[in-house]
Each structure stands twice: as C-alpha cells, then as structure tokens.
Amino acid sequence: MMFAAIFLLFAGEQTVSAQDLANYPAAFVDIGFGARPLGMAGAYTAIANDVQSVLWNPAGLAGVPFVQGTFSTTRQFGLIPYQMAAAAFRFGVNWVHSEGIILSGDDAMREFTFLMGAAYEKRWPNGNYLRGGTVVSYRNASFGKNAPRGSGAVTGSVSGFAVDFGIQYSPAEHYILAAVLKNAVNYLQWNTSTIGKYSEGTPMQLVFGLGAVNILNFNFDLDIEKTLYKDIPDKFAFGVERPLFKYFYLRGGFSRGLVPSDLSSTAFGGGLHHAFPRGFRLTLDFAYILQDLNNNFRLSVTFDLK
C-alpha cells in the first residue's frame, strides 16, 4: 500500500503543478507496440497482465505466470522501421523481472532503447491483489550519418533515460483499478554539430484505467489520459476482448481526444494461440488501426513457457 500512496501523491503533485507546454523531443516517439493492446486501441492500463506490460503498465508484469517473450515489427507511416522484443521471468512467488529493446530508423535517424523492469504482487486470500511495477529505459540515438562528408549536414547524437511507475489494484473479483505515470523521471542530452550540447526532457503521461475481466466471457478496459500540459487535451480509450472457442480472440476499441480537433483512432484485432507439449504456448496477435493520419497493420508473436 505504501507504493500506491507514493505513486498517487507524486502523480497528484504533477497534475496540480503542470503549467508548461509539452515540448516533445525530436526522438523516442511512443508509437505503441504489441498487437493485443493495439487491437483494443491502446486501452490496456488496467487489464495488462503479460510481457507487453513493460511498455503499457509495468505493474501488469506481475501477471506473467513463468516465462514470456514477445516480438513485434512495423513500419510507421509505411516508412520508418521499428522492431521491439521483450522477455519476462518470474522469480520467487511475488516478483517478475523484464527486459526489452526497441530499434528504429536508419542512418538518417537511428534510435535504440533498452528497457529493464520489475513488478511485485501482493495477493490476499480472498483473491484481491495489489501490483506495483517500474521500468527504467536507457535511450540512445544518432542522426545525420547518411550525409556525405563535407556536405555541411547536421549530425549528432542523443542519450538519456526515463523511469515509469505503474500500479494495479483489484478490490473485488473481476474488477481492476490502475494508473501509470510514464517518463516520471527523464533526461535527454543532445550533442549536435551546429549548436553543441544541450538537454531537454520527455513529456510525462499520466493514465488511469478501469478494467473488468471475465464478465460474460468479455474483458473490458477504459483508460483516461489526464493531461499534464496546456497544449495536450485529455484523452480516453476503450477496448474489449473476447475469447472464441478454444484458440481464438476477438478485439476492438477506439480512442478519442476530449476536444473535437484532436486525433482519433478505431482498432480491430484478434489472436490465435496454440499449446504445445511441455508447457510451451505460441500466440499470434494482429491488429488493424484506423487513424486520422495513417492506417496501420500490426503483428506480434508471443511465447509462454510454464
């Protein structure tokens, strides 16, 4: 409970004091990974319970049963290549550790992110639980390496870190309350061939989630992203998931900004999984996202060892 109290106090302080503009950096854009959460339009804060939680809500890592791994690849706007891989390992009764990498871009702008996370679960005899998790990310990028020598093009590099915190609390069977604060602590140091060294931060994201699982065989998640900056509107996302037969999942969702001019998206997806001998299970998830800027198809592969 102490973890939850500290998280809520910190998040509340950031919400009250935030008056600045977001100041998005020119690197490390969060495009979202994992076809399961993306198939629900990113509404995943509350029901996150697998290795993909390392990117959505680190508290959800505590739901990993033993060992899980995942891989995803895409081209943002059909141009920029992205690859993500992550693995999670349970150790002891209550702890789960996770590591992951994100690679993107080319010589014009190449990015690398290494993630390391941990989650803890306290479960009571009646089935209620509290989960807390954190993820530390190391970020590094270089740009301008595609330019010919002596061309006068801007070149340079950037490195830094970020820390995310997340909680999930199940007060009763089927229901989950959650919150995640992304980039709670962060720093980027740039070094360019034109203006030299300077530093900046990455905008924080505060998301609250309400989930319901196994309600008439459906899972639901409603996320509210509470803005911390004057130039970013509040947003919400709603997603639903339903298993069909024994091997298939159907998913759908939508997200909207709470002002008419903000971007919106609608998503559809599904998943196929098959259990092999000796506790090995393979899952293939897919999602199609209809967006104002560019529609996108996502595919991810996840394996379980029990």
Short mmCIF file of the C-alpha atoms (twelve columns), coordinates in Angstrom:
data_MODEL
# 
_entry.id   MODEL 
# 
loop_
_atom_site.group_PDB 
_atom_site.id 
_atom_site.type_symbol 
_atom_site.label_atom_id 
_atom_site.label_alt_id 
_atom_site.label_comp_id 
_atom_site.label_asym_id 
_atom_site.label_seq_id 
_atom_site.Cartn_x 
_atom_site.Cartn_y 
_atom_site.Cartn_z 
_atom_site.pdbx_PDB_model_num 
ATOM 1   C CA . MET A 1   0.000   0.000   0.000   1 
ATOM 2   C CA . MET A 2   2.921   2.347   0.595   1 
ATOM 3   C CA . PHE A 3   3.901   2.056   -3.086  1 
ATOM 4   C CA . ALA A 4   0.388   3.036   -4.149  1 
ATOM 5   C CA . ALA A 5   0.296   6.006   -1.790  1 
ATOM 6   C CA . ILE A 6   3.648   7.336   -3.011  1 
ATOM 7   C CA . PHE A 7   2.557   6.922   -6.641  1 
ATOM 8   C CA . LEU A 8   -0.717  8.782   -6.151  1 
ATOM 9   C CA . LEU A 9   0.925   11.607  -4.212  1 
ATOM 10  C CA . PHE A 10  3.570   12.066  -6.914  1 
ATOM 11  C CA . ALA A 11  1.028   11.918  -9.742  1 
ATOM 12  C CA . GLY A 12  -1.256  14.366  -7.971  1 
ATOM 13  C CA . GLU A 13  1.573   16.826  -7.459  1 
ATOM 14  C CA . GLN A 14  2.486   16.651  -11.151 1 
ATOM 15  C CA . THR A 15  -1.145  17.229  -12.197 1 
ATOM 16  C CA . VAL A 16  -1.558  20.253  -9.949  1 
ATOM 17  C CA . SER A 17  1.746   21.876  -10.849 1 
ATOM 18  C CA . ALA A 18  1.866   21.217  -14.610 1 
ATOM 19  C CA . GLN A 19  1.585   24.511  -16.465 1 
ATOM 20  C CA . ASP A 20  4.203   24.209  -19.213 1 
ATOM 21  C CA . LEU A 21  3.934   23.122  -22.826 1 
ATOM 22  C CA . ALA A 22  4.732   19.509  -23.639 1 
ATOM 23  C CA . ASN A 23  7.948   20.256  -25.594 1 
ATOM 24  C CA . TYR A 24  8.073   16.967  -27.500 1 
ATOM 25  C CA . PRO A 25  11.658  15.967  -28.363 1 
ATOM 26  C CA . ALA A 26  12.682  15.025  -31.894 1 
ATOM 27  C CA . ALA A 27  13.258  11.389  -30.915 1 
ATOM 28  C CA . PHE A 28  11.823  8.438   -28.970 1 
ATOM 29  C CA . VAL A 29  8.197   8.829   -30.005 1 
ATOM 30  C CA . ASP A 30  5.939   6.250   -28.344 1 
ATOM 31  C CA . ILE A 31  4.164   4.597   -31.296 1 
ATOM 32  C CA . GLY A 32  2.832   1.674   -29.226 1 
ATOM 33  C CA . PHE A 33  3.829   -1.977  -29.531 1 
ATOM 34  C CA . GLY A 34  2.017   -5.259  -29.063 1 
ATOM 35  C CA . ALA A 35  -0.903  -6.239  -31.276 1 
ATOM 36  C CA . ARG A 36  -3.009  -7.298  -28.287 1 
ATOM 37  C CA . PRO A 37  -3.181  -3.828  -26.657 1 
ATOM 38  C CA . LEU A 38  -3.240  -2.065  -30.027 1 
ATOM 39  C CA . GLY A 39  -6.192  -4.217  -31.089 1 
ATOM 40  C CA . MET A 40  -8.044  -2.575  -28.185 1 
ATOM 41  C CA . ALA A 41  -6.949  0.931   -29.280 1 
ATOM 42  C CA . GLY A 42  -4.328  1.069   -26.538 1 
ATOM 43  C CA . ALA A 43  -6.833  0.602   -23.689 1 
ATOM 44  C CA . TYR A 44  -4.622  -1.714  -21.667 1 
ATOM 45  C CA . THR A 45  -3.592  0.015   -18.422 1 
ATOM 46  C CA . ALA A 46  -5.914  -1.984  -16.169 1 
ATOM 47  C CA . ILE A 47  -6.023  -5.454  -17.766 1 
ATOM 48  C CA . ALA A 48  -2.318  -5.624  -18.736 1 
ATOM 49  C CA . ASN A 49  -1.042  -8.971  -17.472 1 
ATOM 50  C CA . ASP A 50  1.716   -10.153 -19.801 1 
ATOM 51  C CA . VAL A 51  5.198   -9.323  -21.075 1 
ATOM 52  C CA . GLN A 52  3.830   -6.454  -23.199 1 
ATOM 53  C CA . SER A 53  3.060   -4.660  -19.930 1 
ATOM 54  C CA . VAL A 54  6.664   -3.445  -19.910 1 
ATOM 55  C CA . LEU A 55  5.519   -0.819  -22.447 1 
ATOM 56  C CA . TRP A 56  1.993   -0.135  -21.140 1 
ATOM 57  C CA . ASN A 57  1.863   -0.552  -17.361 1 
ATOM 58  C CA . PRO A 58  4.825   -2.173  -15.583 1 
ATOM 59  C CA . ALA A 59  2.565   -3.388  -12.771 1 
ATOM 60  C CA . GLY A 60  0.988   -5.823  -15.237 1 
ATOM 61  C CA . LEU A 61  4.272   -7.718  -15.469 1 
ATOM 62  C CA . ALA A 62  3.278   -9.353  -12.178 1 
ATOM 63  C CA . GLY A 63  0.692   -11.338 -14.155 1 
ATOM 64  C CA . VAL A 64  3.356   -13.258 -16.095 1 
ATOM 65  C CA . PRO A 65  2.975   -16.894 -14.945 1 
ATOM 66  C CA . PHE A 66  6.554   -18.089 -15.501 1 
ATOM 67  C CA . VAL A 67  8.454   -17.044 -18.667 1 
ATOM 68  C CA . GLN A 68  7.140   -14.988 -21.596 1 
ATOM 69  C CA . GLY A 69  8.720   -13.402 -24.642 1 
ATOM 70  C CA . THR A 70  7.360   -11.236 -27.441 1 
ATOM 71  C CA . PHE A 71  8.457   -9.736  -30.749 1 
ATOM 72  C CA . SER A 72  6.846   -7.091  -32.944 1 
ATOM 73  C CA . THR A 73  7.865   -5.225  -36.087 1 
ATOM 74  C CA . THR A 74  6.233   -2.486  -38.156 1 
ATOM 75  C CA . ARG A 75  6.853   0.465   -40.470 1 
ATOM 76  C CA . GLN A 76  5.429   3.687   -39.109 1 
ATOM 77  C CA . PHE A 77  3.567   5.549   -41.881 1 
ATOM 78  C CA . GLY A 78  4.887   2.813   -44.171 1 
ATOM 79  C CA . LEU A 79  8.373   4.348   -43.979 1 
ATOM 80  C CA . ILE A 80  10.172  4.132   -40.624 1 
ATOM 81  C CA . PRO A 81  11.135  0.593   -39.498 1 
ATOM 82  C CA . TYR A 82  10.543  -0.339  -35.842 1 
ATOM 83  C CA . GLN A 83  11.359  -3.588  -34.040 1 
ATOM 84  C CA . MET A 84  10.597  -4.497  -30.439 1 
ATOM 85  C CA . ALA A 85  11.499  -7.578  -28.413 1 
ATOM 86  C CA . ALA A 86  10.970  -8.249  -24.707 1 
ATOM 87  C CA . ALA A 87  11.071  -11.090 -22.207 1 
ATOM 88  C CA . ALA A 88  9.788   -11.504 -18.653 1 
ATOM 89  C CA . PHE A 89  10.797  -14.015 -15.989 1 
ATOM 90  C CA . ARG A 90  9.092   -14.834 -12.703 1 
ATOM 91  C CA . PHE A 91  11.399  -15.367 -9.742  1 
ATOM 92  C CA . GLY A 92  10.084  -16.305 -6.343  1 
ATOM 93  C CA . VAL A 93  6.382   -16.138 -5.620  1 
ATOM 94  C CA . ASN A 94  5.739   -12.417 -5.984  1 
ATOM 95  C CA . TRP A 95  8.383   -10.898 -8.292  1 
ATOM 96  C CA . VAL A 96  8.716   -10.651 -12.082 1 
ATOM 97  C CA . HIS A 97  11.682  -9.179  -13.968 1 
ATOM 98  C CA . SER A 98  11.586  -7.987  -17.588 1 
ATOM 99  C CA . GLU A 99  13.995  -6.709  -20.217 1 
ATOM 100 C CA . GLY A 100 13.356  -5.391  -23.707 1 
ATOM 101 C CA . ILE A 101 14.771  -3.461  -26.649 1 
ATOM 102 C CA . ILE A 102 13.308  -1.128  -29.267 1 
ATOM 103 C CA . LEU A 103 15.168  -0.410  -32.518 1 
ATOM 104 C CA . SER A 104 14.038  2.067   -35.134 1 
ATOM 105 C CA . GLY A 105 15.129  4.188   -38.068 1 
ATOM 106 C CA . ASP A 106 18.121  4.175   -40.412 1 
ATOM 107 C CA . ASP A 107 21.305  6.204   -40.876 1 
ATOM 108 C CA . ALA A 108 19.279  9.406   -41.160 1 
ATOM 109 C CA . MET A 109 17.955  8.850   -37.613 1 
ATOM 110 C CA . ARG A 110 18.625  5.621   -35.730 1 
ATOM 111 C CA . GLU A 111 17.230  5.020   -32.233 1 
ATOM 112 C CA . PHE A 112 17.901  2.385   -29.584 1 
ATOM 113 C CA . THR A 113 16.032  1.890   -26.306 1 
ATOM 114 C CA . PHE A 114 16.854  -0.699  -23.648 1 
ATOM 115 C CA . LEU A 115 14.196  -1.358  -21.010 1 
ATOM 116 C CA . MET A 116 14.558  -3.081  -17.651 1 
ATOM 117 C CA . GLY A 117 11.523  -3.572  -15.433 1 
ATOM 118 C CA . ALA A 118 10.341  -5.272  -12.271 1 
ATOM 119 C CA . ALA A 119 6.936   -5.855  -10.699 1 
ATOM 120 C CA . TYR A 120 5.678   -7.108  -7.340  1 
ATOM 121 C CA . GLU A 121 2.291   -8.571  -6.424  1 
ATOM 122 C CA . LYS A 122 0.626   -8.779  -3.025  1 
ATOM 123 C CA . ARG A 123 -2.351  -11.133 -3.125  1 
ATOM 124 C CA . TRP A 124 -4.858  -11.715 -0.321  1 
ATOM 125 C CA . PRO A 125 -6.710  -14.974 0.469   1 
ATOM 126 C CA . ASN A 126 -9.970  -13.609 -0.997  1 
ATOM 127 C CA . GLY A 127 -8.271  -13.132 -4.390  1 
ATOM 128 C CA . ASN A 128 -7.874  -9.352  -4.228  1 
ATOM 129 C CA . TYR A 129 -4.411  -8.078  -5.154  1 
ATOM 130 C CA . LEU A 130 -2.184  -5.034  -5.424  1 
ATOM 131 C CA . ARG A 131 0.558   -4.862  -8.052  1 
ATOM 132 C CA . GLY A 132 3.299   -2.292  -8.400  1 
ATOM 133 C CA . GLY A 133 5.956   -2.036  -11.082 1 
ATOM 134 C CA . THR A 134 8.619   0.185   -12.546 1 
ATOM 135 C CA . VAL A 135 10.568  0.312   -15.807 1 
ATOM 136 C CA . VAL A 136 13.879  2.083   -16.389 1 
ATOM 137 C CA . SER A 137 14.738  2.899   -20.013 1 
ATOM 138 C CA . TYR A 138 18.118  3.815   -21.475 1 
ATOM 139 C CA . ARG A 139 17.798  5.766   -24.732 1 
ATOM 140 C CA . ASN A 140 20.393  6.450   -27.408 1 
ATOM 141 C CA . ALA A 141 20.142  7.820   -30.948 1 
ATOM 142 C CA . SER A 142 22.337  9.152   -33.739 1 
ATOM 143 C CA . PHE A 143 21.417  11.203  -36.773 1 
ATOM 144 C CA . GLY A 144 22.934  12.542  -39.984 1 
ATOM 145 C CA . LYS A 145 25.134  9.533   -40.757 1 
ATOM 146 C CA . ASN A 146 23.604  9.241   -44.222 1 
ATOM 147 C CA . ALA A 147 25.028  12.626  -45.271 1 
ATOM 148 C CA . PRO A 148 28.218  12.737  -47.421 1 
ATOM 149 C CA . ARG A 149 31.354  14.022  -45.713 1 
ATOM 150 C CA . GLY A 150 31.781  17.744  -46.060 1 
ATOM 151 C CA . SER A 151 28.149  18.295  -47.026 1 
ATOM 152 C CA . GLY A 152 27.503  20.545  -44.052 1 
ATOM 153 C CA . ALA A 153 24.558  18.429  -42.902 1 
ATOM 154 C CA . VAL A 154 23.662  18.459  -39.212 1 
ATOM 155 C CA . THR A 155 24.940  15.373  -37.387 1 
ATOM 156 C CA . GLY A 156 24.954  14.346  -33.772 1 
ATOM 157 C CA . SER A 157 23.689  12.034  -31.077 1 
ATOM 158 C CA . VAL A 158 21.452  11.946  -28.031 1 
ATOM 159 C CA . SER A 159 21.331  9.743   -24.947 1 
ATOM 160 C CA . GLY A 160 19.333  9.683   -21.758 1 
ATOM 161 C CA . PHE A 161 16.968  7.733   -19.555 1 
ATOM 162 C CA . ALA A 162 13.375  7.565   -18.347 1 
ATOM 163 C CA . VAL A 163 11.562  5.898   -15.445 1 
ATOM 164 C CA . ASP A 164 7.924   4.706   -15.494 1 
ATOM 165 C CA . PHE A 165 5.772   3.706   -12.496 1 
ATOM 166 C CA . GLY A 166 2.549   1.706   -12.514 1 
ATOM 167 C CA . ILE A 167 0.008   0.192   -10.132 1 
ATOM 168 C CA . GLN A 168 -2.963  -2.173  -10.429 1 
ATOM 169 C CA . TYR A 169 -5.450  -2.868  -7.637  1 
ATOM 170 C CA . SER A 170 -8.235  -5.442  -7.720  1 
ATOM 171 C CA . PRO A 171 -10.722 -4.546  -4.935  1 
ATOM 172 C CA . ALA A 172 -13.177 -7.273  -5.927  1 
ATOM 173 C CA . GLU A 173 -13.408 -10.247 -8.233  1 
ATOM 174 C CA . HIS A 174 -13.448 -9.254  -11.928 1 
ATOM 175 C CA . TYR A 175 -12.578 -5.549  -11.369 1 
ATOM 176 C CA . ILE A 176 -9.251  -3.694  -11.593 1 
ATOM 177 C CA . LEU A 177 -8.228  -0.088  -10.916 1 
ATOM 178 C CA . ALA A 178 -4.914  1.050   -12.388 1 
ATOM 179 C CA . ALA A 179 -2.654  4.015   -13.009 1 
ATOM 180 C CA . VAL A 180 0.646   4.535   -14.811 1 
ATOM 181 C CA . LEU A 181 2.983   7.520   -14.925 1 
ATOM 182 C CA . LYS A 182 5.317   7.336   -17.923 1 
ATOM 183 C CA . ASN A 183 8.539   9.355   -18.063 1 
ATOM 184 C CA . ALA A 184 8.068   10.251  -14.392 1 
ATOM 185 C CA . VAL A 185 11.800  10.919  -14.232 1 
ATOM 186 C CA . ASN A 186 13.597  11.529  -17.521 1 
ATOM 187 C CA . TYR A 187 16.533  13.276  -19.150 1 
ATOM 188 C CA . LEU A 188 17.964  13.632  -22.673 1 
ATOM 189 C CA . GLN A 189 21.404  15.052  -23.541 1 
ATOM 190 C CA . TRP A 190 21.864  16.168  -27.156 1 
ATOM 191 C CA . ASN A 191 25.196  16.761  -28.906 1 
ATOM 192 C CA . THR A 192 24.901  18.332  -32.372 1 
ATOM 193 C CA . SER A 193 27.390  19.579  -34.939 1 
ATOM 194 C CA . THR A 194 25.713  23.004  -35.034 1 
ATOM 195 C CA . ILE A 195 24.771  24.167  -31.527 1 
ATOM 196 C CA . GLY A 196 26.751  21.690  -29.441 1 
ATOM 197 C CA . LYS A 197 25.356  20.168  -26.253 1 
ATOM 198 C CA . TYR A 198 22.006  20.850  -24.642 1 
ATOM 199 C CA . SER A 199 19.470  18.926  -22.578 1 
ATOM 200 C CA . GLU A 200 15.705  18.526  -22.558 1 
ATOM 201 C CA . GLY A 201 13.038  16.276  -21.137 1 
ATOM 202 C CA . THR A 202 10.355  13.953  -22.481 1 
ATOM 203 C CA . PRO A 203 6.697   14.761  -21.700 1 
ATOM 204 C CA . MET A 204 5.180   12.756  -18.858 1 
ATOM 205 C CA . GLN A 205 1.995   10.760  -19.410 1 
ATOM 206 C CA . LEU A 206 -0.486  10.041  -16.616 1 
ATOM 207 C CA . VAL A 207 -3.095  7.372   -17.411 1 
ATOM 208 C CA . PHE A 208 -5.847  5.974   -15.183 1 
ATOM 209 C CA . GLY A 209 -7.523  2.688   -16.039 1 
ATOM 210 C CA . LEU A 210 -10.650 0.770   -15.069 1 
ATOM 211 C CA . GLY A 211 -10.859 -2.856  -16.107 1 
ATOM 212 C CA . ALA A 212 -13.344 -5.696  -15.904 1 
ATOM 213 C CA . VAL A 213 -12.274 -9.251  -16.698 1 
ATOM 214 C CA . ASN A 214 -14.281 -12.384 -17.405 1 
ATOM 215 C CA . ILE A 215 -17.655 -10.612 -17.411 1 
ATOM 216 C CA . LEU A 216 -19.871 -12.896 -19.504 1 
ATOM 217 C CA . ASN A 217 -16.617 -14.060 -21.105 1 
ATOM 218 C CA . PHE A 218 -15.571 -10.478 -22.032 1 
ATOM 219 C CA . ASN A 219 -12.632 -8.336  -20.891 1 
ATOM 220 C CA . PHE A 220 -13.074 -4.548  -20.848 1 
ATOM 221 C CA . ASP A 221 -10.663 -1.651  -20.313 1 
ATOM 222 C CA . LEU A 222 -11.364 2.083   -20.100 1 
ATOM 223 C CA . ASP A 223 -8.317  4.389   -19.952 1 
ATOM 224 C CA . ILE A 224 -8.280  8.121   -19.265 1 
ATOM 225 C CA . GLU A 225 -5.066  10.002  -20.057 1 
ATOM 226 C CA . LYS A 226 -5.055  13.094  -17.865 1 
ATOM 227 C CA . THR A 227 -3.000  15.824  -19.496 1 
ATOM 228 C CA . LEU A 228 -0.127  17.410  -17.608 1 
ATOM 229 C CA . TYR A 229 0.433   20.159  -20.185 1 
ATOM 230 C CA . LYS A 230 -1.532  23.103  -21.521 1 
ATOM 231 C CA . ASP A 231 -1.175  22.139  -25.185 1 
ATOM 232 C CA . ILE A 232 -2.310  18.495  -24.872 1 
ATOM 233 C CA . PRO A 233 -6.008  17.616  -24.357 1 
ATOM 234 C CA . ASP A 234 -7.240  14.833  -22.117 1 
ATOM 235 C CA . LYS A 235 -7.841  11.563  -23.958 1 
ATOM 236 C CA . PHE A 236 -9.715  8.339   -23.410 1 
ATOM 237 C CA . ALA A 237 -9.553  4.856   -24.890 1 
ATOM 238 C CA . PHE A 238 -11.961 1.944   -24.588 1 
ATOM 239 C CA . GLY A 239 -11.227 -1.630  -25.572 1 
ATOM 240 C CA . VAL A 240 -12.899 -5.016  -25.400 1 
ATOM 241 C CA . GLU A 241 -11.601 -8.563  -25.799 1 
ATOM 242 C CA . ARG A 242 -13.450 -11.857 -26.058 1 
ATOM 243 C CA . PRO A 243 -12.144 -15.407 -26.400 1 
ATOM 244 C CA . LEU A 244 -13.897 -17.504 -29.021 1 
ATOM 245 C CA . PHE A 245 -13.893 -21.282 -28.946 1 
ATOM 246 C CA . LYS A 246 -10.571 -22.559 -27.614 1 
ATOM 247 C CA . TYR A 247 -7.860  -20.940 -29.709 1 
ATOM 248 C CA . PHE A 248 -9.086  -17.534 -30.879 1 
ATOM 249 C CA . TYR A 249 -9.590  -14.000 -29.518 1 
ATOM 250 C CA . LEU A 250 -11.531 -11.080 -30.977 1 
ATOM 251 C CA . ARG A 251 -10.697 -7.482  -30.006 1 
ATOM 252 C CA . GLY A 252 -11.838 -3.965  -30.760 1 
ATOM 253 C CA . GLY A 253 -11.617 -0.458  -29.401 1 
ATOM 254 C CA . PHE A 254 -11.499 3.260   -30.037 1 
ATOM 255 C CA . SER A 255 -9.665  6.279   -28.653 1 
ATOM 256 C CA . ARG A 256 -10.552 9.961   -28.762 1 
ATOM 257 C CA . GLY A 257 -9.272  13.267  -27.509 1 
ATOM 258 C CA . LEU A 258 -11.717 15.217  -25.370 1 
ATOM 259 C CA . VAL A 259 -11.654 18.142  -27.798 1 
ATOM 260 C CA . PRO A 260 -13.195 17.859  -31.295 1 
ATOM 261 C CA . SER A 261 -9.980  18.791  -33.117 1 
ATOM 262 C CA . ASP A 262 -7.829  16.053  -31.574 1 
ATOM 263 C CA . LEU A 263 -6.809  12.866  -33.374 1 
ATOM 264 C CA . SER A 264 -8.853  9.694   -33.021 1 
ATOM 265 C CA . SER A 265 -8.441  6.030   -33.863 1 
ATOM 266 C CA . THR A 266 -10.500 2.872   -34.135 1 
ATOM 267 C CA . ALA A 267 -8.947  -0.577  -33.879 1 
ATOM 268 C CA . PHE A 268 -9.875  -4.166  -34.661 1 
ATOM 269 C CA . GLY A 269 -7.834  -7.235  -33.932 1 
ATOM 270 C CA . GLY A 270 -7.592  -10.795 -32.834 1 
ATOM 271 C CA . GLY A 271 -5.293  -13.542 -31.736 1 
ATOM 272 C CA . LEU A 272 -4.578  -17.212 -32.292 1 
ATOM 273 C CA . HIS A 273 -2.832  -19.351 -29.716 1 
ATOM 274 C CA . HIS A 274 -1.831  -22.973 -29.520 1 
ATOM 275 C CA . ALA A 275 -0.441  -25.005 -26.638 1 
ATOM 276 C CA . PHE A 276 2.377   -27.412 -27.423 1 
ATOM 277 C CA . PRO A 277 3.757   -30.245 -25.286 1 
ATOM 278 C CA . ARG A 278 5.934   -29.491 -22.252 1 
ATOM 279 C CA . GLY A 279 4.245   -26.228 -21.356 1 
ATOM 280 C CA . PHE A 280 5.092   -24.224 -24.490 1 
ATOM 281 C CA . ARG A 281 2.403   -21.937 -25.923 1 
ATOM 282 C CA . LEU A 282 2.633   -19.720 -29.005 1 
ATOM 283 C CA . THR A 283 0.338   -16.748 -29.652 1 
ATOM 284 C CA . LEU A 284 -0.012  -14.740 -32.865 1 
ATOM 285 C CA . ASP A 285 -1.792  -11.397 -32.381 1 
ATOM 286 C CA . PHE A 286 -2.810  -8.963  -35.088 1 
ATOM 287 C CA . ALA A 287 -4.430  -5.524  -35.146 1 
ATOM 288 C CA . TYR A 288 -5.596  -3.032  -37.734 1 
ATOM 289 C CA . ILE A 289 -5.715  0.593   -36.595 1 
ATOM 290 C CA . LEU A 290 -7.778  3.190   -38.454 1 
ATOM 291 C CA . GLN A 291 -6.220  6.593   -37.746 1 
ATOM 292 C CA . ASP A 292 -6.620  10.152  -38.977 1 
ATOM 293 C CA . LEU A 293 -3.013  10.253  -40.193 1 
ATOM 294 C CA . ASN A 294 -2.327  6.748   -41.494 1 
ATOM 295 C CA . ASN A 295 -3.966  3.334   -41.140 1 
ATOM 296 C CA . ASN A 296 -1.631  0.689   -39.771 1 
ATOM 297 C CA . PHE A 297 -1.482  -3.107  -39.529 1 
ATOM 298 C CA . ARG A 298 0.362   -4.648  -36.580 1 
ATOM 299 C CA . LEU A 299 1.529   -8.184  -35.912 1 
ATOM 300 C CA . SER A 300 3.223   -9.600  -32.833 1 
ATOM 301 C CA . VAL A 301 4.325   -13.036 -31.666 1 
ATOM 302 C CA . THR A 302 4.361   -14.095 -28.007 1 
ATOM 303 C CA . PHE A 303 5.517   -17.342 -26.416 1 
ATOM 304 C CA . ASP A 304 4.929   -18.793 -22.951 1 
ATOM 305 C CA . LEU A 305 6.899   -21.381 -21.017 1 
ATOM 306 C CA . LYS A 306 5.295   -22.941 -17.964 1 
# 
